[in-house]
Amino acid sequence: MKVLTLNFLTCAVKTCKSSSDSFPLHPKDAELASDDVEVNPQLLVNLLPRIDWNALRTTSTELGFPQLPEQPPTAEELGADEKVLKDLHSLLIETQIMEGKLVCGHCGHEYAIREGIANFLLPSHLV
Amino acid sequence: MSRPEDTLAADIHYDDVEARKYTTSSRIQNIQASMTQRALELLDLKSPSLILDIGCGSGLSGEMLSAVSEEEGGPHVWVGMDVSASMLDVALQRDVEGDLMLADIGQGVPFRAGAFDAAISISAIQWLCNAENSDTSPSGRLSRFFNGLYMSLKRGGMAVCQFYPKNDVQKQMITSAAVKAGFGAGLLEDDPNTKNVKLYLVLTVGSSAVASKGGDITGVVAGMDDVEVQDHRRKGKTGKGEIKKGSKAWIIHKKEQMELKGKIVKATSKYTGRKRRIQF
Ligand SMILES: C[S@@+](CC[C@H](N)C(=O)[O-])C[C@H]1O[C@@H](n2cnc3c(N)ncnc32)[C@H](O)[C@@H]1O
Ligand SMILES: [Zn+2]
C-alpha cells in the first residue's frame, strides 16, 4: 500500500462513515519498502490540492519519517524546487507498506496488509 | 454459453487455476486491452490522473492506465480493488504498478470524498447482480457500490464501466442504481446486435463534467458511435441520443442513403467513425 493511497483511504465499517476519527487509518507494525518510480511532476501538481496535508503529516510521523512542514508546498514550489518535488514523490508514490496493519482510530478495526495488499473485506455485520 | 456470474461468487470462480488461465489467454488479454482503451478514450483525461480500477483482477485493465504516454496525458496512477485473492496474486506476480486492495465493491468504496479523478471498471460489475444470501441482496450491493463510487470521485469526475449484463433487467437494474446514487448516466454500445457487442456505462459526477462536454449528458458520449441515453433525472430527454454529424450512427446512416442511391460504400467495421489521433 502506497502512502498516497493511505491518504485517501477511510475505514470501511458502516458506523465509521460519519466519524472524523476513521481517517487517516493508523499503520501498525509496518514494514516498509521503497519502489523506484519515475518522477511525474504533473501528477503531483494535480494531486497536491487533494492531499490531506494534516493526515499526511500524521502518517509520515507514524511511519518514523521526519516531521513534515506545517504547510504543504505550493504548486510553484513544487515546480521550482527539485528537492521538495523529489521528497514528496518519494513519500507518496515510492514508499509502500508491505506488511503490517492499518488501524481505525474510531472503531479499532484492523486491516491486515500482506505483500503490499490491504485486506478490506469486512464481516457482513460491519457493512 | 454459461455464465459463472449466475451461479458462483466471484472469489470462488476466480481461484488460482482460473486466475492463471484467464490472465494468460491472449484472446482475453486483447479483449480487455481494447475495452480499457475504449474506456480511456471516453474518459478523455488530459493530464496524469489518479484512477480507481474497480474489479481490477490480475491487472490487464490497470496496466493500460500506467502505459499511457506523456504525450497522451499519462501516465496515470491507479488503485485497484478486487475480491479475488487469486487474481490479485497473479497481479503481484506480474508486477503491475497499481496499488492493490482485497475488497468487495458490494460492501462499498472506502475512500474519502473526491479522492479520484476517474474510475474504470472492465467486465466486473455484472457480478454485483448475483449472490443473494440472508444478509445481502443485489440491490443493496449495487447501491452501496454506486453510492461509494459517487462519493469517492471528485466533482467533475467520470467513471466508465464496461459490463456484461445477463439481460435487459440487469442492464436496467445497474443503470438505475447508478442514477439513484446521483450520477449522470449514459449507455454506449459498440458493435450492437453482434455477438461482440460491448456495453459501457458512462457516469459523470456533477454538472460541470457534463457542461465541459457540451452541456448535456448526451454530449459526454456524443460522436462516439451509437449512443443510447438514459438520464432518469431529466424526463423527456430519454431515448436515443440525437445522431451527431460525424458519429458512427451518422456515417452508417449516410452509407445507407448512398447505398440506396446505388453507390458502392465501404463495409461498416467497428472502426467506422472512430476518432483518429494525428500521428507524428
Ligand atoms: C473478468 S475479470 C476482469 C478483471 C480486469 N478488470 C480485466 O480487465 O482483466 C472480473 C473481475 O471482477 C472481480 N469482481 C467480481 N465481483 C467483485 C466484487 N464484488 N468486488 C471486487 N471485485 C469483484 C473478479 O474477482 C474479477 O477479478
Ligand atoms: Zn472504523
PDB file of N, CA and C in Angstrom, chain A residues 1-12 17 23 37-38 40 42-43 46-47 50-53 55 93 96 114-125 127, chain B residues 11 46-50 70 74-79 82-83 88-89 92 97-104 106-112 114-117 135-136 144 154:
ATOM      1  N   MET A   1       0.826  -1.196   0.000  1.00  0.00           N
ATOM      2  CA  MET A   1       0.000   0.000   0.000  1.00  0.00           C
ATOM      3  C   MET A   1       0.865   1.252   0.000  1.00  0.00           C
ATOM      4  N   LYS A   2       0.598   2.101  -0.975  1.00  0.00           N
ATOM      5  CA  LYS A   2       1.347   3.352  -1.079  1.00  0.00           C
ATOM      6  C   LYS A   2       0.845   4.358  -0.047  1.00  0.00           C
ATOM      7  N   VAL A   3       1.734   5.244   0.387  1.00  0.00           N
ATOM      8  CA  VAL A   3       1.326   6.314   1.298  1.00  0.00           C
ATOM      9  C   VAL A   3       0.268   7.196   0.631  1.00  0.00           C
ATOM     10  N   LEU A   4       0.386   7.366  -0.673  1.00  0.00           N
ATOM     11  CA  LEU A   4      -0.621   8.122  -1.422  1.00  0.00           C
ATOM     12  C   LEU A   4      -2.017   7.550  -1.188  1.00  0.00           C
ATOM     13  N   THR A   5      -2.156   6.239  -1.364  1.00  0.00           N
ATOM     14  CA  THR A   5      -3.460   5.590  -1.212  1.00  0.00           C
ATOM     15  C   THR A   5      -3.970   5.758   0.218  1.00  0.00           C
ATOM     16  N   LEU A   6      -3.060   5.607   1.166  1.00  0.00           N
ATOM     17  CA  LEU A   6      -3.427   5.739   2.575  1.00  0.00           C
ATOM     18  C   LEU A   6      -4.014   7.119   2.863  1.00  0.00           C
ATOM     19  N   ASN A   7      -3.571   8.115   2.111  1.00  0.00           N
ATOM     20  CA  ASN A   7      -4.075   9.479   2.316  1.00  0.00           C
ATOM     21  C   ASN A   7      -5.519   9.647   1.826  1.00  0.00           C
ATOM     22  N   PHE A   8      -6.037   8.637   1.137  1.00  0.00           N
ATOM     23  CA  PHE A   8      -7.409   8.730   0.629  1.00  0.00           C
ATOM     24  C   PHE A   8      -8.331   7.668   1.226  1.00  0.00           C
ATOM     25  N   LEU A   9      -7.744   6.734   1.933  1.00  0.00           N
ATOM     26  CA  LEU A   9      -8.480   5.570   2.409  1.00  0.00           C
ATOM     27  C   LEU A   9      -9.133   5.834   3.760  1.00  0.00           C
ATOM     28  N   THR A  10     -10.383   5.417   3.912  1.00  0.00           N
ATOM     29  CA  THR A  10     -11.040   5.551   5.214  1.00  0.00           C
ATOM     30  C   THR A  10     -11.451   4.170   5.718  1.00  0.00           C
ATOM     31  N   CYS A  11     -11.861   4.112   6.968  1.00  0.00           N
ATOM     32  CA  CYS A  11     -12.380   2.856   7.500  1.00  0.00           C
ATOM     33  C   CYS A  11     -13.658   2.515   6.737  1.00  0.00           C
ATOM     34  N   ALA A  12     -13.817   1.216   6.427  1.00  0.00           N
ATOM     35  CA  ALA A  12     -14.967   0.793   5.618  1.00  0.00           C
ATOM     36  C   ALA A  12     -16.183   0.428   6.475  1.00  0.00           C
ATOM     37  N   LYS A  17     -18.481   5.818   9.011  1.00  0.00           N
ATOM     38  CA  LYS A  17     -18.614   6.742   7.882  1.00  0.00           C
ATOM     39  C   LYS A  17     -18.671   8.203   8.330  1.00  0.00           C
ATOM     40  N   PHE A  23     -10.305   8.499   9.824  1.00  0.00           N
ATOM     41  CA  PHE A  23      -9.321   8.909   8.815  1.00  0.00           C
ATOM     42  C   PHE A  23      -8.280   9.804   9.466  1.00  0.00           C
ATOM     43  N   VAL A  37      10.298   4.651  -8.797  1.00  0.00           N
ATOM     44  CA  VAL A  37       9.293   5.098  -9.769  1.00  0.00           C
ATOM     45  C   VAL A  37       9.750   6.430 -10.351  1.00  0.00           C
ATOM     46  N   GLU A  38       9.595   6.569 -11.646  1.00  0.00           N
ATOM     47  CA  GLU A  38       9.980   7.823 -12.284  1.00  0.00           C
ATOM     48  C   GLU A  38       9.120   8.974 -11.772  1.00  0.00           C
ATOM     49  N   ASN A  40       6.846  12.078 -11.651  1.00  0.00           N
ATOM     50  CA  ASN A  40       5.817  12.587 -12.551  1.00  0.00           C
ATOM     51  C   ASN A  40       5.319  13.919 -11.977  1.00  0.00           C
ATOM     52  N   GLN A  42       3.746  16.512 -13.050  1.00  0.00           N
ATOM     53  CA  GLN A  42       2.367  16.921 -13.343  1.00  0.00           C
ATOM     54  C   GLN A  42       1.357  16.212 -12.469  1.00  0.00           C
ATOM     55  N   LEU A  43       1.633  14.940 -12.225  1.00  0.00           N
ATOM     56  CA  LEU A  43       0.742  14.164 -11.379  1.00  0.00           C
ATOM     57  C   LEU A  43       0.702  14.767  -9.975  1.00  0.00           C
ATOM     58  N   ASN A  46      -1.194  17.924  -9.844  1.00  0.00           N
ATOM     59  CA  ASN A  46      -2.623  17.602  -9.916  1.00  0.00           C
ATOM     60  C   ASN A  46      -3.147  17.099  -8.561  1.00  0.00           C
ATOM     61  N   LEU A  47      -2.335  16.277  -7.875  1.00  0.00           N
ATOM     62  CA  LEU A  47      -2.792  15.662  -6.630  1.00  0.00           C
ATOM     63  C   LEU A  47      -2.710  16.595  -5.420  1.00  0.00           C
ATOM     64  N   ARG A  50      -5.536  17.922  -3.415  1.00  0.00           N
ATOM     65  CA  ARG A  50      -6.421  16.889  -2.864  1.00  0.00           C
ATOM     66  C   ARG A  50      -5.797  16.136  -1.692  1.00  0.00           C
ATOM     67  N   ILE A  51      -4.487  16.327  -1.501  1.00  0.00           N
ATOM     68  CA  ILE A  51      -3.825  15.652  -0.388  1.00  0.00           C
ATOM     69  C   ILE A  51      -4.288  16.291   0.920  1.00  0.00           C
ATOM     70  N   ASP A  52      -4.673  15.459   1.871  1.00  0.00           N
ATOM     71  CA  ASP A  52      -4.976  15.970   3.201  1.00  0.00           C
ATOM     72  C   ASP A  52      -3.646  16.093   3.943  1.00  0.00           C
ATOM     73  N   TRP A  53      -3.156  17.315   4.015  1.00  0.00           N
ATOM     74  CA  TRP A  53      -1.786  17.523   4.495  1.00  0.00           C
ATOM     75  C   TRP A  53      -1.630  17.139   5.962  1.00  0.00           C
ATOM     76  N   ALA A  55      -3.260  14.877   7.566  1.00  0.00           N
ATOM     77  CA  ALA A  55      -3.240  13.417   7.627  1.00  0.00           C
ATOM     78  C   ALA A  55      -1.888  12.888   7.156  1.00  0.00           C
ATOM     79  N   ILE A  93       4.575   8.239  -3.549  1.00  0.00           N
ATOM     80  CA  ILE A  93       4.486   7.281  -4.653  1.00  0.00           C
ATOM     81  C   ILE A  93       5.431   6.088  -4.461  1.00  0.00           C
ATOM     82  N   GLN A  96       6.056   2.237   0.292  1.00  0.00           N
ATOM     83  CA  GLN A  96       4.984   1.237   0.362  1.00  0.00           C
ATOM     84  C   GLN A  96       4.993   0.533   1.706  1.00  0.00           C
ATOM     85  N   ARG A 114      -0.709  -7.622   3.573  1.00  0.00           N
ATOM     86  CA  ARG A 114       0.253  -8.682   3.258  1.00  0.00           C
ATOM     87  C   ARG A 114       0.751  -8.529   1.839  1.00  0.00           C
ATOM     88  N   GLU A 115       2.045  -8.635   1.670  1.00  0.00           N
ATOM     89  CA  GLU A 115       2.671  -8.438   0.364  1.00  0.00           C
ATOM     90  C   GLU A 115       2.184  -7.145  -0.296  1.00  0.00           C
ATOM     91  N   GLY A 116       1.977  -6.135   0.522  1.00  0.00           N
ATOM     92  CA  GLY A 116       1.583  -4.833  -0.005  1.00  0.00           C
ATOM     93  C   GLY A 116       0.089  -4.674  -0.251  1.00  0.00           C
ATOM     94  N   ILE A 117      -0.679  -5.759  -0.096  1.00  0.00           N
ATOM     95  CA  ILE A 117      -2.111  -5.714  -0.375  1.00  0.00           C
ATOM     96  C   ILE A 117      -2.917  -5.635   0.925  1.00  0.00           C
ATOM     97  N   ALA A 118      -3.682  -4.560   1.064  1.00  0.00           N
ATOM     98  CA  ALA A 118      -4.515  -4.412   2.252  1.00  0.00           C
ATOM     99  C   ALA A 118      -5.805  -5.200   2.079  1.00  0.00           C
ATOM    100  N   ASN A 119      -6.205  -5.860   3.142  1.00  0.00           N
ATOM    101  CA  ASN A 119      -7.431  -6.650   3.108  1.00  0.00           C
ATOM    102  C   ASN A 119      -8.584  -5.843   3.710  1.00  0.00           C
ATOM    103  N   PHE A 120      -9.493  -5.408   2.837  1.00  0.00           N
ATOM    104  CA  PHE A 120     -10.627  -4.602   3.284  1.00  0.00           C
ATOM    105  C   PHE A 120     -11.938  -5.382   3.309  1.00  0.00           C
ATOM    106  N   LEU A 121     -11.857  -6.700   3.208  1.00  0.00           N
ATOM    107  CA  LEU A 121     -13.080  -7.496   3.302  1.00  0.00           C
ATOM    108  C   LEU A 121     -13.609  -7.416   4.730  1.00  0.00           C
ATOM    109  N   LEU A 122     -14.904  -7.139   4.861  1.00  0.00           N
ATOM    110  CA  LEU A 122     -15.493  -6.998   6.180  1.00  0.00           C
ATOM    111  C   LEU A 122     -16.466  -8.130   6.457  1.00  0.00           C
ATOM    112  N   PRO A 123     -16.545  -8.581   7.710  1.00  0.00           N
ATOM    113  CA  PRO A 123     -17.651  -9.479   8.062  1.00  0.00           C
ATOM    114  C   PRO A 123     -18.962  -8.725   7.862  1.00  0.00           C
ATOM    115  N   SER A 124     -20.008  -9.430   7.427  1.00  0.00           N
ATOM    116  CA  SER A 124     -21.198  -8.713   6.936  1.00  0.00           C
ATOM    117  C   SER A 124     -21.869  -7.841   8.005  1.00  0.00           C
ATOM    118  N   HIS A 125     -21.698  -8.169   9.283  1.00  0.00           N
ATOM    119  CA  HIS A 125     -22.388  -7.333  10.280  1.00  0.00           C
ATOM    120  C   HIS A 125     -21.764  -5.938  10.406  1.00  0.00           C
ATOM    121  N   VAL A 127     -20.878  -4.164   7.631  1.00  0.00           N
ATOM    122  CA  VAL A 127     -21.070  -3.436   6.369  1.00  0.00           C
ATOM    123  C   VAL A 127     -22.230  -2.428   6.495  1.00  0.00           C
TER     124      VAL A 127
ATOM    125  N   ASP B  11     -15.114 -14.581  -5.938  1.00  0.00           N
ATOM    126  CA  ASP B  11     -13.860 -15.052  -5.333  1.00  0.00           C
ATOM    127  C   ASP B  11     -13.759 -16.568  -5.390  1.00  0.00           C
ATOM    128  N   LYS B  46      -6.801  14.586 -19.654  1.00  0.00           N
ATOM    129  CA  LYS B  46      -5.806  15.436 -20.314  1.00  0.00           C
ATOM    130  C   LYS B  46      -4.457  15.439 -19.610  1.00  0.00           C
ATOM    131  N   SER B  47      -4.437  15.011 -18.354  1.00  0.00           N
ATOM    132  CA  SER B  47      -3.174  15.040 -17.617  1.00  0.00           C
ATOM    133  C   SER B  47      -3.110  13.856 -16.653  1.00  0.00           C
ATOM    134  N   PRO B  48      -1.901  13.551 -16.143  1.00  0.00           N
ATOM    135  CA  PRO B  48      -1.736  12.379 -15.277  1.00  0.00           C
ATOM    136  C   PRO B  48      -2.727  12.397 -14.113  1.00  0.00           C
ATOM    137  N   SER B  49      -3.460  11.329 -13.939  1.00  0.00           N
ATOM    138  CA  SER B  49      -4.587  11.303 -13.014  1.00  0.00           C
ATOM    139  C   SER B  49      -4.519  10.125 -12.059  1.00  0.00           C
ATOM    140  N   LEU B  50      -5.304  10.237 -11.001  1.00  0.00           N
ATOM    141  CA  LEU B  50      -5.460   9.144 -10.051  1.00  0.00           C
ATOM    142  C   LEU B  50      -6.761   8.420 -10.380  1.00  0.00           C
ATOM    143  N   GLU B  70       3.229  10.213 -21.966  1.00  0.00           N
ATOM    144  CA  GLU B  70       3.163  11.618 -21.571  1.00  0.00           C
ATOM    145  C   GLU B  70       2.405  12.443 -22.605  1.00  0.00           C
ATOM    146  N   GLY B  74      -0.675  10.874 -19.935  1.00  0.00           N
ATOM    147  CA  GLY B  74      -0.349   9.957 -18.852  1.00  0.00           C
ATOM    148  C   GLY B  74       1.036  10.203 -18.318  1.00  0.00           C
ATOM    149  N   PRO B  75       1.667   9.231 -17.672  1.00  0.00           N
ATOM    150  CA  PRO B  75       0.999   8.007 -17.216  1.00  0.00           C
ATOM    151  C   PRO B  75       0.131   8.272 -15.990  1.00  0.00           C
ATOM    152  N   HIS B  76      -0.918   7.471 -15.837  1.00  0.00           N
ATOM    153  CA  HIS B  76      -1.804   7.623 -14.694  1.00  0.00           C
ATOM    154  C   HIS B  76      -1.374   6.691 -13.574  1.00  0.00           C
ATOM    155  N   VAL B  77      -1.743   7.039 -12.367  1.00  0.00           N
ATOM    156  CA  VAL B  77      -1.563   6.089 -11.268  1.00  0.00           C
ATOM    157  C   VAL B  77      -2.933   5.547 -10.900  1.00  0.00           C
ATOM    158  N   TRP B  78      -2.948   4.304 -10.442  1.00  0.00           N
ATOM    159  CA  TRP B  78      -4.248   3.700 -10.158  1.00  0.00           C
ATOM    160  C   TRP B  78      -4.229   2.856  -8.890  1.00  0.00           C
ATOM    161  N   VAL B  79      -5.424   2.756  -8.326  1.00  0.00           N
ATOM    162  CA  VAL B  79      -5.657   1.877  -7.186  1.00  0.00           C
ATOM    163  C   VAL B  79      -6.656   0.835  -7.667  1.00  0.00           C
ATOM    164  N   ASP B  82     -10.179  -5.606  -5.795  1.00  0.00           N
ATOM    165  CA  ASP B  82     -10.720  -6.870  -6.300  1.00  0.00           C
ATOM    166  C   ASP B  82     -11.010  -7.803  -5.133  1.00  0.00           C
ATOM    167  N   VAL B  83     -12.011  -8.660  -5.327  1.00  0.00           N
ATOM    168  CA  VAL B  83     -12.450  -9.548  -4.252  1.00  0.00           C
ATOM    169  C   VAL B  83     -11.743 -10.906  -4.323  1.00  0.00           C
ATOM    170  N   LEU B  88      -5.497 -11.152  -7.546  1.00  0.00           N
ATOM    171  CA  LEU B  88      -4.526 -10.168  -7.057  1.00  0.00           C
ATOM    172  C   LEU B  88      -3.137 -10.788  -6.956  1.00  0.00           C
ATOM    173  N   ASP B  89      -3.102 -12.057  -6.637  1.00  0.00           N
ATOM    174  CA  ASP B  89      -1.830 -12.766  -6.560  1.00  0.00           C
ATOM    175  C   ASP B  89      -1.137 -12.791  -7.926  1.00  0.00           C
ATOM    176  N   LEU B  92       0.281  -9.434  -8.589  1.00  0.00           N
ATOM    177  CA  LEU B  92       1.561  -9.258  -7.897  1.00  0.00           C
ATOM    178  C   LEU B  92       2.693  -9.893  -8.684  1.00  0.00           C
ATOM    179  N   GLU B  97       1.867  -1.869 -11.713  1.00  0.00           N
ATOM    180  CA  GLU B  97       2.263  -0.668 -10.973  1.00  0.00           C
ATOM    181  C   GLU B  97       1.179  -0.142 -10.041  1.00  0.00           C
ATOM    182  N   GLY B  98      -0.043  -0.567 -10.207  1.00  0.00           N
ATOM    183  CA  GLY B  98      -1.131  -0.047  -9.375  1.00  0.00           C
ATOM    184  C   GLY B  98      -1.042  -0.551  -7.943  1.00  0.00           C
ATOM    185  N   ASP B  99      -1.733   0.180  -7.062  1.00  0.00           N
ATOM    186  CA  ASP B  99      -1.809  -0.211  -5.670  1.00  0.00           C
ATOM    187  C   ASP B  99      -3.027  -1.118  -5.514  1.00  0.00           C
ATOM    188  N   LEU B 100      -2.848  -2.291  -4.928  1.00  0.00           N
ATOM    189  CA  LEU B 100      -3.915  -3.286  -4.933  1.00  0.00           C
ATOM    190  C   LEU B 100      -4.566  -3.447  -3.560  1.00  0.00           C
ATOM    191  N   MET B 101      -5.882  -3.647  -3.575  1.00  0.00           N
ATOM    192  CA  MET B 101      -6.618  -3.912  -2.341  1.00  0.00           C
ATOM    193  C   MET B 101      -7.531  -5.111  -2.520  1.00  0.00           C
ATOM    194  N   LEU B 102      -7.595  -5.934  -1.497  1.00  0.00           N
ATOM    195  CA  LEU B 102      -8.561  -7.026  -1.488  1.00  0.00           C
ATOM    196  C   LEU B 102      -9.847  -6.461  -0.893  1.00  0.00           C
ATOM    197  N   ALA B 103     -10.870  -6.313  -1.696  1.00  0.00           N
ATOM    198  CA  ALA B 103     -12.092  -5.671  -1.215  1.00  0.00           C
ATOM    199  C   ALA B 103     -13.276  -6.064  -2.077  1.00  0.00           C
ATOM    200  N   ASP B 104     -14.432  -6.075  -1.454  1.00  0.00           N
ATOM    201  CA  ASP B 104     -15.683  -6.398  -2.145  1.00  0.00           C
ATOM    202  C   ASP B 104     -16.425  -5.089  -2.417  1.00  0.00           C
ATOM    203  N   GLY B 106     -19.235  -4.571  -3.424  1.00  0.00           N
ATOM    204  CA  GLY B 106     -20.616  -4.630  -2.939  1.00  0.00           C
ATOM    205  C   GLY B 106     -20.724  -4.205  -1.484  1.00  0.00           C
ATOM    206  N   GLN B 107     -19.568  -4.078  -0.803  1.00  0.00           N
ATOM    207  CA  GLN B 107     -19.575  -3.583   0.573  1.00  0.00           C
ATOM    208  C   GLN B 107     -19.341  -2.077   0.622  1.00  0.00           C
ATOM    209  N   GLY B 108     -19.020  -1.496  -0.529  1.00  0.00           N
ATOM    210  CA  GLY B 108     -18.783  -0.051  -0.575  1.00  0.00           C
ATOM    211  C   GLY B 108     -17.433   0.271  -1.190  1.00  0.00           C
ATOM    212  N   VAL B 109     -17.115   1.541  -1.215  1.00  0.00           N
ATOM    213  CA  VAL B 109     -15.861   2.014  -1.803  1.00  0.00           C
ATOM    214  C   VAL B 109     -15.217   2.946  -0.766  1.00  0.00           C
ATOM    215  N   PRO B 110     -14.282   2.433   0.045  1.00  0.00           N
ATOM    216  CA  PRO B 110     -13.877   3.133   1.273  1.00  0.00           C
ATOM    217  C   PRO B 110     -12.823   4.226   1.085  1.00  0.00           C
ATOM    218  N   PHE B 111     -13.161   5.253   0.343  1.00  0.00           N
ATOM    219  CA  PHE B 111     -12.226   6.365   0.188  1.00  0.00           C
ATOM    220  C   PHE B 111     -12.924   7.656   0.581  1.00  0.00           C
ATOM    221  N   ARG B 112     -12.106   8.635   0.975  1.00  0.00           N
ATOM    222  CA  ARG B 112     -12.749   9.892   1.357  1.00  0.00           C
ATOM    223  C   ARG B 112     -13.267  10.620   0.115  1.00  0.00           C
ATOM    224  N   GLY B 114     -14.157  12.724  -2.977  1.00  0.00           N
ATOM    225  CA  GLY B 114     -13.401  13.443  -4.006  1.00  0.00           C
ATOM    226  C   GLY B 114     -11.997  12.935  -4.237  1.00  0.00           C
ATOM    227  N   ALA B 115     -11.710  11.694  -3.862  1.00  0.00           N
ATOM    228  CA  ALA B 115     -10.339  11.178  -3.950  1.00  0.00           C
ATOM    229  C   ALA B 115      -9.853  11.012  -5.399  1.00  0.00           C
ATOM    230  N   PHE B 116     -10.708  10.477  -6.261  1.00  0.00           N
ATOM    231  CA  PHE B 116     -10.231  10.071  -7.585  1.00  0.00           C
ATOM    232  C   PHE B 116     -10.665  11.022  -8.701  1.00  0.00           C
ATOM    233  N   ASP B 117      -9.778  11.162  -9.689  1.00  0.00           N
ATOM    234  CA  ASP B 117     -10.115  11.915 -10.886  1.00  0.00           C
ATOM    235  C   ASP B 117     -11.132  11.147 -11.723  1.00  0.00           C
ATOM    236  N   ASP B 135     -27.978 -11.941   4.283  1.00  0.00           N
ATOM    237  CA  ASP B 135     -27.699 -10.550   4.663  1.00  0.00           C
ATOM    238  C   ASP B 135     -27.263  -9.619   3.524  1.00  0.00           C
ATOM    239  N   THR B 136     -27.323 -10.097   2.270  1.00  0.00           N
ATOM    240  CA  THR B 136     -27.092  -9.155   1.180  1.00  0.00           C
ATOM    241  C   THR B 136     -28.073  -9.410   0.048  1.00  0.00           C
ATOM    242  N   ARG B 144     -24.760   0.252  -2.437  1.00  0.00           N
ATOM    243  CA  ARG B 144     -23.542   0.557  -1.657  1.00  0.00           C
ATOM    244  C   ARG B 144     -22.379   0.871  -2.591  1.00  0.00           C
ATOM    245  N   LYS B 154     -14.001  12.909  -7.634  1.00  0.00           N
ATOM    246  CA  LYS B 154     -14.066  14.360  -7.489  1.00  0.00           C
ATOM    247  C   LYS B 154     -15.221  14.912  -8.321  1.00  0.00           C
TER     248      LYS B 154
END
